Amino acid sequence: MNQGAAVQGVPAPAEKTEPQPLLTLSGVGKRFGEFSALSDIDIAFNAHQAHCLLGENGAGKSTLCNLVFGIHQPTSGVMRLEDAPYAPANPRDAMGHGVAMVHQHFSLINELPVIDNLLIGKKFGRLNRKAEAEKITALATEFGLDLAPFEIVGDLSVGQRQRIEIVKCLMQRPRLLILDEPTAVLLPEEINSLLDVCRRVAESGCAVVMVTHKLAEIARVADRVTVLRGGRAVAHSAEPSNDMDALVRAMISREGGAGDNRNFGVSALPPRNPAPHRGPRPEAMQIDNLSFVDEIGVKRLDSVTLTITEGEIVGVAGVEGNGQSELGSILAGLSRATSGRWFAAGREMTAAKPRQITAAGVGVIPEDRHLVASIGQLSLADNLQLGRMQRFARYGLIDRKDQREAASTLMQRFDVRAPDSQSAFSTLSGGNQQKAVLARELTTPNLRFLLAAHPTRGLDIGAIEAVYTFIRQAADRNTGVLLISSELDELLAVADRIVVFYRGRIIGERPASSDNRDHIGLLMSGKTP
Amino acid sequence: MTDIPQHPPVIRSAVYKDMFGRIAIPIIAVVAAFLVGLIAVMAMGVSLERAISAFINGAFGSAYSISASLNRSVSLALVGIGFVIAARAGLTNVGGEGQIAMGGVFATALCLAPGMAELPFGLSFIIPLVGGAIAGGVWGAIAGFLKVRAGANEVITTLLLSFIAIWLLYWSVQSENLLRQPMTSSATLPESLSIPASTQVPLLTGSYASPVTWGLPLTIVIAIAAAIILSRSVFGFNLKAIGFNPVAAARAGIAVGAGVVTALFVAGALGGLAGAVMLQGEQYSLKAGFCSNYGFDGLVVGLLARNSITGVIAGALLFGFMRSGGISMEMMASVPSALVGIIQGMIVVSIAGAAYFLDRGSAR
């Protein structure tokens, strides 16, 4: 693909004179307690260029932005702005150095007009709204931003509000503008005009840093791309539109290359040992034409139809943000589909509450271990029995001894390691927390279907292997499994077949064999071969 | 009590700190607040000796005053226990005053209902007690329902429902069609008839010289039951899970909506019971000023107890005796009983402040 085609309809990127590094990061790392969010980052952001940070959730993109904008301070490494050391103590300090940031969440006062929002904190004394509005509108027009200064913010669309935030930053004439996932909240038709704005800002001489995990946007806007993965920069590209396939691979594969997918835990999995079965297998789960429109009107799921039979593991592949989370949330009973229906073991679950879904024999390993799957303040034993304490009740009171014994049994069976079953859940390691969640969900009475959303996220290799061993054992005992993951290699190793999500649709389906790896990778970037 | 968790030896120092926070700080706060109270008395030019002796006499001076103090503590404890139960589910019930009012109104109506006084086996006073509790419970459950269905914040709804309940109370003592006694002259007060003797909660001793009612043992039983339910029952466990993380609780199959409504029903029911006990054990007729702030003082008791039933009992006793002492101080030493309010406020502020610093220290 040539460059002209990649940025169709947009002024071509500035001629590639030698780029001048504006901000350089060398060896920058950030730890939060034991957790290393970023390590050893070397990046240069150049003036006149748009630099995209690409990566899955938790890859460290936002942390990197927060370091540059002074919200957090790096625990190692140095940053240099032009030739001076740059160590902003807080956002105000960063702004003083000409660094501005558009956050994912807007900080606007909905009841006030646009112009007031823009001038808050910037003016003293007499306020001449008209004159200011003219000045600001001129500035906005310069960058192709449409602005209605006297509209009330609350009446505007999300895209228009984002424009206000961008203008707010541009008013400071920044040298470096950071946009944290600016397109995540936008309607598809608003995205292109935002990308145009980014290009114009870059051409005006500013360095633009944009976080995204959407490949199509990179092709349109980026001069340079850095792929982050697990807190490290795993790939750089100065010609992103030519390197698209390599970027996809760097983003989704554990070691950055296609060849070495054998050493991350799933290779040591024991072979499947399915229970013998004759004739066609009954359906464990069925999704029928499911769609979901979110509160700002974006269609996140678009007519998804999928059937999983008993004993089958179906993998959901896709770059994050293509509808997988919404599907997981609907199947967990935490949100309701806008249209369409779904069934667990033949029973309709479309409008069911989580309790009814569990009662129908559905186990759920939610995407968010801390917010949805467990309660950190309670003990391990309590989390293992969350929602089924009734089992240990004698005359309404919990038989603690009984409960502890049941917890120890589960801990042994699922290899949950903790000082004892009364330890606070939040003190366990991520792997042990996840194994505990699995222990609970896989022992759901009469389990027929298991939803596992990113079950290995943030886990070490040993824990990953354990998690997948348990999931496959469940499938061997005739449970149907829907496995959502951003780790293509894991899906290939664990699933029977893989469906690929792109923009809320199932764009294709392939048997899970490493021969189909490249094909699936293409599907993930939206290309149907 | 039963709700103190067992800790492994490693964090024993934290337990000591916890004990310090739970026991020493409230005591220091109370002593300090009383000292400030004494300074205020001196500033008013009243002899300290007179004020203190009036206070002590009113609080503990006789069998009568001890009984009166205990009866006050009973009402505060019931509201406080309810507050703690709702707080376990992460809910703040500030509607105690209105729940007391509803309890009082319905208990009065039932006590005065034809035939009620003739019922055997003590039913004549038990039915109005239960009716008052249910009325308060429904009042609390409305807030729970609004929260589950419409997401309305229970702090706002319980408070506003309180105002409605208090005006309902005014209405029922003003209108002859409701509970106002028949007007025989222009001097007839806007209050209900006195309830028949058989509908009154019996006195423990049987003598009006020490008018402690059976409300006291009832409250002790309720406190023990509440402590056991909160720490050992499935219901208590589910409330705790809901309080910590309603999303995870729901996902794990706990009925969060039902839990919220039930918790506020129970909290309201205890408020309603407090109202019924106040009416049937102490006041015997319904008046406009019936609630006399027990709902809000009970809320403060619950807040100070920091989620512990033991704490509620201690706080209720303290505030109950202080109320009696304050009233006596006003009558005997002409120190305004508002001083007791000031001292209560001081205690609240110092305990809350100490808790803040203690929590901040342990977070580091």
PDB file of C-alpha atoms in Angstrom, chain B residues 94-341:
ATOM      1  CA  VAL B  94     -30.804   9.090  57.590  1.00  0.00           C
ATOM      2  CA  GLY B  95     -34.563   8.614  57.828  1.00  0.00           C
ATOM      3  CA  GLY B  96     -34.740   7.430  61.441  1.00  0.00           C
ATOM      4  CA  GLU B  97     -36.839  10.389  62.515  1.00  0.00           C
ATOM      5  CA  GLY B  98     -39.535   9.676  59.949  1.00  0.00           C
ATOM      6  CA  GLN B  99     -39.443   5.958  60.623  1.00  0.00           C
ATOM      7  CA  ILE B 100     -40.010   6.689  64.316  1.00  0.00           C
ATOM      8  CA  ALA B 101     -42.928   8.953  63.373  1.00  0.00           C
ATOM      9  CA  MET B 102     -44.533   6.271  61.210  1.00  0.00           C
ATOM     10  CA  GLY B 103     -44.036   3.715  63.969  1.00  0.00           C
ATOM     11  CA  GLY B 104     -45.622   6.052  66.501  1.00  0.00           C
ATOM     12  CA  VAL B 105     -48.601   6.922  64.295  1.00  0.00           C
ATOM     13  CA  PHE B 106     -49.432   3.327  63.424  1.00  0.00           C
ATOM     14  CA  ALA B 107     -48.832   2.066  66.950  1.00  0.00           C
ATOM     15  CA  THR B 108     -51.204   4.745  68.249  1.00  0.00           C
ATOM     16  CA  ALA B 109     -53.835   3.857  65.676  1.00  0.00           C
ATOM     17  CA  LEU B 110     -53.584   0.178  66.574  1.00  0.00           C
ATOM     18  CA  CYS B 111     -53.612   0.816  70.343  1.00  0.00           C
ATOM     19  CA  LEU B 112     -56.756   2.913  69.982  1.00  0.00           C
ATOM     20  CA  ALA B 113     -58.398   0.488  67.549  1.00  0.00           C
ATOM     21  CA  PRO B 114     -61.670  -0.921  68.870  1.00  0.00           C
ATOM     22  CA  GLY B 115     -61.185  -4.260  70.573  1.00  0.00           C
ATOM     23  CA  MET B 116     -57.403  -4.040  70.704  1.00  0.00           C
ATOM     24  CA  ALA B 117     -57.335  -3.418  74.449  1.00  0.00           C
ATOM     25  CA  GLU B 118     -59.334  -6.572  75.105  1.00  0.00           C
ATOM     26  CA  LEU B 119     -56.990  -8.973  73.281  1.00  0.00           C
ATOM     27  CA  PRO B 120     -55.470 -11.691  75.480  1.00  0.00           C
ATOM     28  CA  PHE B 121     -51.875 -12.975  75.973  1.00  0.00           C
ATOM     29  CA  GLY B 122     -50.292  -9.546  75.713  1.00  0.00           C
ATOM     30  CA  LEU B 123     -51.390  -9.309  72.069  1.00  0.00           C
ATOM     31  CA  SER B 124     -52.971  -6.000  73.050  1.00  0.00           C
ATOM     32  CA  PHE B 125     -49.527  -4.396  73.181  1.00  0.00           C
ATOM     33  CA  ILE B 126     -47.581  -6.772  70.916  1.00  0.00           C
ATOM     34  CA  ILE B 127     -49.730  -6.149  67.836  1.00  0.00           C
ATOM     35  CA  PRO B 128     -49.254  -2.358  67.965  1.00  0.00           C
ATOM     36  CA  LEU B 129     -45.493  -2.870  68.456  1.00  0.00           C
ATOM     37  CA  VAL B 130     -45.323  -5.122  65.411  1.00  0.00           C
ATOM     38  CA  GLY B 131     -47.591  -2.787  63.443  1.00  0.00           C
ATOM     39  CA  GLY B 132     -45.383   0.189  64.266  1.00  0.00           C
ATOM     40  CA  ALA B 133     -42.302  -1.735  63.213  1.00  0.00           C
ATOM     41  CA  ILE B 134     -43.884  -2.742  59.908  1.00  0.00           C
ATOM     42  CA  ALA B 135     -44.966   0.857  59.243  1.00  0.00           C
ATOM     43  CA  GLY B 136     -41.404   2.100  59.799  1.00  0.00           C
ATOM     44  CA  GLY B 137     -40.086  -0.774  57.728  1.00  0.00           C
ATOM     45  CA  VAL B 138     -42.310   0.061  54.788  1.00  0.00           C
ATOM     46  CA  TRP B 139     -41.157   3.663  55.055  1.00  0.00           C
ATOM     47  CA  GLY B 140     -37.541   2.499  54.799  1.00  0.00           C
ATOM     48  CA  ALA B 141     -38.306  -0.007  52.054  1.00  0.00           C
ATOM     49  CA  ILE B 142     -39.775   2.754  49.875  1.00  0.00           C
ATOM     50  CA  ALA B 143     -36.331   4.364  49.803  1.00  0.00           C
ATOM     51  CA  GLY B 144     -34.798   0.990  48.974  1.00  0.00           C
ATOM     52  CA  PHE B 145     -37.266   0.467  46.161  1.00  0.00           C
ATOM     53  CA  LEU B 146     -36.548   3.922  44.738  1.00  0.00           C
ATOM     54  CA  LYS B 147     -32.853   3.171  44.839  1.00  0.00           C
ATOM     55  CA  VAL B 148     -33.155  -0.157  43.057  1.00  0.00           C
ATOM     56  CA  ARG B 149     -35.679   0.992  40.462  1.00  0.00           C
ATOM     57  CA  ALA B 150     -34.621   4.564  39.774  1.00  0.00           C
ATOM     58  CA  GLY B 151     -31.139   4.763  41.245  1.00  0.00           C
ATOM     59  CA  ALA B 152     -32.266   7.461  43.692  1.00  0.00           C
ATOM     60  CA  ASN B 153     -29.701   8.125  46.402  1.00  0.00           C
ATOM     61  CA  GLU B 154     -31.025   6.770  49.693  1.00  0.00           C
ATOM     62  CA  VAL B 155     -29.497   9.627  51.683  1.00  0.00           C
ATOM     63  CA  ILE B 156     -31.833  12.014  49.884  1.00  0.00           C
ATOM     64  CA  THR B 157     -34.900   9.784  49.781  1.00  0.00           C
ATOM     65  CA  THR B 158     -34.795   8.660  53.408  1.00  0.00           C
ATOM     66  CA  LEU B 159     -34.369  12.264  54.505  1.00  0.00           C
ATOM     67  CA  LEU B 160     -37.227  13.545  52.355  1.00  0.00           C
ATOM     68  CA  LEU B 161     -39.462  10.628  53.367  1.00  0.00           C
ATOM     69  CA  SER B 162     -38.695  11.697  56.922  1.00  0.00           C
ATOM     70  CA  PHE B 163     -40.193  15.123  56.322  1.00  0.00           C
ATOM     71  CA  ILE B 164     -43.279  13.541  54.796  1.00  0.00           C
ATOM     72  CA  ALA B 165     -43.648  11.228  57.791  1.00  0.00           C
ATOM     73  CA  ILE B 166     -43.305  14.070  60.266  1.00  0.00           C
ATOM     74  CA  TRP B 167     -45.991  16.063  58.487  1.00  0.00           C
ATOM     75  CA  LEU B 168     -48.199  12.968  58.437  1.00  0.00           C
ATOM     76  CA  LEU B 169     -47.693  12.827  62.192  1.00  0.00           C
ATOM     77  CA  TYR B 170     -48.730  16.497  62.542  1.00  0.00           C
ATOM     78  CA  TRP B 171     -51.749  15.868  60.382  1.00  0.00           C
ATOM     79  CA  SER B 172     -52.881  12.849  62.351  1.00  0.00           C
ATOM     80  CA  VAL B 173     -52.728  14.672  65.675  1.00  0.00           C
ATOM     81  CA  GLN B 174     -54.475  17.739  64.216  1.00  0.00           C
ATOM     82  CA  SER B 175     -57.379  15.997  62.564  1.00  0.00           C
ATOM     83  CA  GLU B 176     -60.205  14.468  64.518  1.00  0.00           C
ATOM     84  CA  ASN B 177     -60.853  12.162  61.569  1.00  0.00           C
ATOM     85  CA  LEU B 178     -57.467  10.686  62.228  1.00  0.00           C
ATOM     86  CA  LEU B 179     -56.002  10.382  65.700  1.00  0.00           C
ATOM     87  CA  ARG B 180     -56.817  13.691  67.483  1.00  0.00           C
ATOM     88  CA  GLN B 181     -58.790  13.309  70.654  1.00  0.00           C
ATOM     89  CA  PRO B 182     -62.403  14.574  70.471  1.00  0.00           C
ATOM     90  CA  MET B 183     -62.553  18.344  70.970  1.00  0.00           C
ATOM     91  CA  THR B 184     -64.560  19.066  74.045  1.00  0.00           C
ATOM     92  CA  SER B 185     -63.389  22.612  74.546  1.00  0.00           C
ATOM     93  CA  SER B 186     -61.122  25.097  72.867  1.00  0.00           C
ATOM     94  CA  ALA B 187     -58.428  23.986  75.276  1.00  0.00           C
ATOM     95  CA  THR B 188     -58.296  20.436  73.906  1.00  0.00           C
ATOM     96  CA  LEU B 189     -54.696  19.837  72.892  1.00  0.00           C
ATOM     97  CA  PRO B 190     -53.805  18.597  69.430  1.00  0.00           C
ATOM     98  CA  GLU B 191     -52.852  15.142  70.549  1.00  0.00           C
ATOM     99  CA  SER B 192     -54.306  11.656  70.547  1.00  0.00           C
ATOM    100  CA  LEU B 193     -56.248  10.035  73.353  1.00  0.00           C
ATOM    101  CA  SER B 194     -54.133   8.222  75.905  1.00  0.00           C
ATOM    102  CA  ILE B 195     -53.738   4.613  74.936  1.00  0.00           C
ATOM    103  CA  PRO B 196     -55.460   2.003  77.143  1.00  0.00           C
ATOM    104  CA  ALA B 197     -53.333   0.498  79.909  1.00  0.00           C
ATOM    105  CA  SER B 198     -53.427  -2.953  78.366  1.00  0.00           C
ATOM    106  CA  THR B 199     -51.779  -1.672  75.205  1.00  0.00           C
ATOM    107  CA  GLN B 200     -48.874  -0.136  77.092  1.00  0.00           C
ATOM    108  CA  VAL B 201     -45.541  -1.943  77.121  1.00  0.00           C
ATOM    109  CA  PRO B 202     -45.379  -3.401  80.654  1.00  0.00           C
ATOM    110  CA  LEU B 203     -42.801  -2.113  83.103  1.00  0.00           C
ATOM    111  CA  LEU B 204     -40.026  -4.487  84.104  1.00  0.00           C
ATOM    112  CA  THR B 205     -40.471  -3.812  87.812  1.00  0.00           C
ATOM    113  CA  GLY B 206     -44.170  -3.104  87.701  1.00  0.00           C
ATOM    114  CA  SER B 207     -43.662   0.179  89.541  1.00  0.00           C
ATOM    115  CA  TYR B 208     -43.678   3.679  88.094  1.00  0.00           C
ATOM    116  CA  ALA B 209     -40.872   4.542  90.494  1.00  0.00           C
ATOM    117  CA  SER B 210     -38.515   2.771  88.111  1.00  0.00           C
ATOM    118  CA  PRO B 211     -40.258   2.866  84.754  1.00  0.00           C
ATOM    119  CA  VAL B 212     -37.916   0.674  82.695  1.00  0.00           C
ATOM    120  CA  THR B 213     -40.071  -1.141  80.179  1.00  0.00           C
ATOM    121  CA  TRP B 214     -39.748  -4.541  78.553  1.00  0.00           C
ATOM    122  CA  GLY B 215     -38.337  -2.535  75.661  1.00  0.00           C
ATOM    123  CA  LEU B 216     -34.929  -2.866  77.311  1.00  0.00           C
ATOM    124  CA  PRO B 217     -34.653  -6.673  77.273  1.00  0.00           C
ATOM    125  CA  LEU B 218     -36.266  -6.649  73.829  1.00  0.00           C
ATOM    126  CA  THR B 219     -33.538  -4.313  72.582  1.00  0.00           C
ATOM    127  CA  ILE B 220     -30.812  -6.452  74.127  1.00  0.00           C
ATOM    128  CA  VAL B 221     -32.196  -9.494  72.325  1.00  0.00           C
ATOM    129  CA  ILE B 222     -32.414  -7.553  69.058  1.00  0.00           C
ATOM    130  CA  ALA B 223     -28.826  -6.309  69.464  1.00  0.00           C
ATOM    131  CA  ILE B 224     -27.505  -9.830  69.995  1.00  0.00           C
ATOM    132  CA  ALA B 225     -29.558 -11.156  67.104  1.00  0.00           C
ATOM    133  CA  ALA B 226     -28.330  -8.344  64.853  1.00  0.00           C
ATOM    134  CA  ALA B 227     -24.699  -9.006  65.764  1.00  0.00           C
ATOM    135  CA  ILE B 228     -25.096 -12.705  64.996  1.00  0.00           C
ATOM    136  CA  ILE B 229     -26.997 -12.092  61.780  1.00  0.00           C
ATOM    137  CA  LEU B 230     -24.452  -9.602  60.529  1.00  0.00           C
ATOM    138  CA  SER B 231     -21.432 -11.719  61.301  1.00  0.00           C
ATOM    139  CA  ARG B 232     -22.660 -15.264  60.753  1.00  0.00           C
ATOM    140  CA  SER B 233     -25.745 -15.449  58.580  1.00  0.00           C
ATOM    141  CA  VAL B 234     -25.988 -15.780  54.829  1.00  0.00           C
ATOM    142  CA  PHE B 235     -28.096 -12.637  54.814  1.00  0.00           C
ATOM    143  CA  GLY B 236     -25.404 -10.707  56.679  1.00  0.00           C
ATOM    144  CA  PHE B 237     -22.730 -12.017  54.365  1.00  0.00           C
ATOM    145  CA  ASN B 238     -24.695 -11.012  51.298  1.00  0.00           C
ATOM    146  CA  LEU B 239     -25.226  -7.519  52.704  1.00  0.00           C
ATOM    147  CA  LYS B 240     -21.496  -7.203  53.247  1.00  0.00           C
ATOM    148  CA  ALA B 241     -20.772  -8.325  49.687  1.00  0.00           C
ATOM    149  CA  ILE B 242     -23.299  -5.811  48.340  1.00  0.00           C
ATOM    150  CA  GLY B 243     -21.759  -3.068  50.447  1.00  0.00           C
ATOM    151  CA  PHE B 244     -18.237  -3.723  49.199  1.00  0.00           C
ATOM    152  CA  ASN B 245     -18.975  -4.280  45.522  1.00  0.00           C
ATOM    153  CA  PRO B 246     -22.545  -4.460  44.244  1.00  0.00           C
ATOM    154  CA  VAL B 247     -21.474  -5.321  40.684  1.00  0.00           C
ATOM    155  CA  ALA B 248     -19.416  -8.319  41.732  1.00  0.00           C
ATOM    156  CA  ALA B 249     -22.134  -9.363  44.170  1.00  0.00           C
ATOM    157  CA  ALA B 250     -24.745  -9.260  41.419  1.00  0.00           C
ATOM    158  CA  ARG B 251     -22.516 -11.146  38.986  1.00  0.00           C
ATOM    159  CA  ALA B 252     -21.950 -13.838  41.568  1.00  0.00           C
ATOM    160  CA  GLY B 253     -25.679 -14.309  41.840  1.00  0.00           C
ATOM    161  CA  ILE B 254     -26.538 -12.358  44.976  1.00  0.00           C
ATOM    162  CA  ALA B 255     -29.907 -10.635  44.700  1.00  0.00           C
ATOM    163  CA  VAL B 256     -28.628  -7.095  45.117  1.00  0.00           C
ATOM    164  CA  GLY B 257     -31.956  -5.308  44.674  1.00  0.00           C
ATOM    165  CA  ALA B 258     -33.722  -7.502  47.208  1.00  0.00           C
ATOM    166  CA  GLY B 259     -30.783  -7.061  49.590  1.00  0.00           C
ATOM    167  CA  VAL B 260     -30.962  -3.277  49.378  1.00  0.00           C
ATOM    168  CA  VAL B 261     -34.726  -3.188  49.926  1.00  0.00           C
ATOM    169  CA  THR B 262     -34.526  -5.672  52.803  1.00  0.00           C
ATOM    170  CA  ALA B 263     -31.692  -3.818  54.522  1.00  0.00           C
ATOM    171  CA  LEU B 264     -33.622  -0.558  54.429  1.00  0.00           C
ATOM    172  CA  PHE B 265     -36.800  -2.361  55.497  1.00  0.00           C
ATOM    173  CA  VAL B 266     -35.026  -3.749  58.558  1.00  0.00           C
ATOM    174  CA  ALA B 267     -33.446  -0.380  59.358  1.00  0.00           C
ATOM    175  CA  GLY B 268     -36.843   1.290  59.026  1.00  0.00           C
ATOM    176  CA  ALA B 269     -38.566  -1.411  61.039  1.00  0.00           C
ATOM    177  CA  LEU B 270     -36.180  -0.872  63.940  1.00  0.00           C
ATOM    178  CA  GLY B 271     -36.905   2.862  63.732  1.00  0.00           C
ATOM    179  CA  GLY B 272     -40.625   2.122  63.675  1.00  0.00           C
ATOM    180  CA  LEU B 273     -40.230  -0.196  66.648  1.00  0.00           C
ATOM    181  CA  ALA B 274     -38.389   2.559  68.497  1.00  0.00           C
ATOM    182  CA  GLY B 275     -41.353   4.828  67.782  1.00  0.00           C
ATOM    183  CA  ALA B 276     -43.849   2.230  68.997  1.00  0.00           C
ATOM    184  CA  VAL B 277     -41.838   1.617  72.172  1.00  0.00           C
ATOM    185  CA  MET B 278     -41.583   5.347  72.826  1.00  0.00           C
ATOM    186  CA  LEU B 279     -45.328   5.689  72.473  1.00  0.00           C
ATOM    187  CA  GLN B 280     -46.430   2.553  74.313  1.00  0.00           C
ATOM    188  CA  GLY B 281     -43.761   2.598  76.984  1.00  0.00           C
ATOM    189  CA  GLU B 282     -43.251   6.230  77.777  1.00  0.00           C
ATOM    190  CA  GLN B 283     -45.431   8.893  76.208  1.00  0.00           C
ATOM    191  CA  TYR B 284     -48.787   7.004  76.031  1.00  0.00           C
ATOM    192  CA  SER B 285     -50.319   9.596  73.722  1.00  0.00           C
ATOM    193  CA  LEU B 286     -49.227  10.891  70.350  1.00  0.00           C
ATOM    194  CA  LYS B 287     -48.171  14.547  70.198  1.00  0.00           C
ATOM    195  CA  ALA B 288     -46.715  16.735  67.499  1.00  0.00           C
ATOM    196  CA  GLY B 289     -43.275  16.723  69.142  1.00  0.00           C
ATOM    197  CA  PHE B 290     -43.368  12.965  69.471  1.00  0.00           C
ATOM    198  CA  CYS B 291     -40.066  12.112  67.733  1.00  0.00           C
ATOM    199  CA  SER B 292     -37.985  14.620  69.755  1.00  0.00           C
ATOM    200  CA  ASN B 293     -34.920  14.097  67.549  1.00  0.00           C
ATOM    201  CA  TYR B 294     -34.357  10.475  68.552  1.00  0.00           C
ATOM    202  CA  GLY B 295     -34.063   9.604  64.878  1.00  0.00           C
ATOM    203  CA  PHE B 296     -31.186  11.979  64.290  1.00  0.00           C
ATOM    204  CA  ASP B 297     -29.450  11.175  67.575  1.00  0.00           C
ATOM    205  CA  GLY B 298     -29.826   7.489  66.761  1.00  0.00           C
ATOM    206  CA  LEU B 299     -28.253   8.152  63.374  1.00  0.00           C
ATOM    207  CA  VAL B 300     -25.296   9.785  65.129  1.00  0.00           C
ATOM    208  CA  VAL B 301     -25.017   6.780  67.441  1.00  0.00           C
ATOM    209  CA  GLY B 302     -24.936   4.493  64.417  1.00  0.00           C
ATOM    210  CA  LEU B 303     -22.348   6.651  62.667  1.00  0.00           C
ATOM    211  CA  LEU B 304     -20.073   6.749  65.694  1.00  0.00           C
ATOM    212  CA  ALA B 305     -20.325   3.010  66.210  1.00  0.00           C
ATOM    213  CA  ARG B 306     -18.432   2.537  62.950  1.00  0.00           C
ATOM    214  CA  ASN B 307     -20.281  -0.597  61.953  1.00  0.00           C
ATOM    215  CA  SER B 308     -20.210  -2.355  65.312  1.00  0.00           C
ATOM    216  CA  ILE B 309     -23.282  -3.341  67.299  1.00  0.00           C
ATOM    217  CA  THR B 310     -21.261  -3.124  70.517  1.00  0.00           C
ATOM    218  CA  GLY B 311     -20.426   0.419  69.580  1.00  0.00           C
ATOM    219  CA  VAL B 312     -24.110   1.191  69.085  1.00  0.00           C
ATOM    220  CA  ILE B 313     -24.930  -0.035  72.584  1.00  0.00           C
ATOM    221  CA  ALA B 314     -22.140   2.035  74.118  1.00  0.00           C
ATOM    222  CA  GLY B 315     -23.118   5.132  72.169  1.00  0.00           C
ATOM    223  CA  ALA B 316     -26.826   4.719  72.923  1.00  0.00           C
ATOM    224  CA  LEU B 317     -26.147   4.422  76.652  1.00  0.00           C
ATOM    225  CA  LEU B 318     -23.887   7.475  76.603  1.00  0.00           C
ATOM    226  CA  PHE B 319     -26.333   9.632  74.669  1.00  0.00           C
ATOM    227  CA  GLY B 320     -29.342   8.339  76.621  1.00  0.00           C
ATOM    228  CA  PHE B 321     -27.816   9.232  79.972  1.00  0.00           C
ATOM    229  CA  MET B 322     -26.520  12.533  78.648  1.00  0.00           C
ATOM    230  CA  ARG B 323     -29.993  13.496  77.479  1.00  0.00           C
ATOM    231  CA  SER B 324     -31.455  12.855  80.965  1.00  0.00           C
ATOM    232  CA  GLY B 325     -28.612  14.724  82.622  1.00  0.00           C
ATOM    233  CA  GLY B 326     -28.996  17.638  80.253  1.00  0.00           C
ATOM    234  CA  ILE B 327     -32.701  18.006  80.902  1.00  0.00           C
ATOM    235  CA  SER B 328     -32.105  17.985  84.634  1.00  0.00           C
ATOM    236  CA  MET B 329     -29.285  20.503  84.284  1.00  0.00           C
ATOM    237  CA  GLU B 330     -31.645  22.862  82.517  1.00  0.00           C
ATOM    238  CA  MET B 331     -34.305  22.526  85.195  1.00  0.00           C
ATOM    239  CA  MET B 332     -32.073  22.565  88.266  1.00  0.00           C
ATOM    240  CA  ALA B 333     -29.097  24.708  87.301  1.00  0.00           C
ATOM    241  CA  SER B 334     -30.598  26.766  84.456  1.00  0.00           C
ATOM    242  CA  VAL B 335     -27.925  25.621  82.039  1.00  0.00           C
ATOM    243  CA  PRO B 336     -29.606  25.305  78.644  1.00  0.00           C
ATOM    244  CA  SER B 337     -29.937  21.662  77.628  1.00  0.00           C
ATOM    245  CA  ALA B 338     -28.615  22.764  74.250  1.00  0.00           C
ATOM    246  CA  LEU B 339     -25.246  22.410  75.955  1.00  0.00           C
ATOM    247  CA  VAL B 340     -25.730  18.661  75.741  1.00  0.00           C
ATOM    248  CA  GLY B 341     -26.216  19.064  72.028  1.00  0.00           C
TER     249      GLY B 341
END
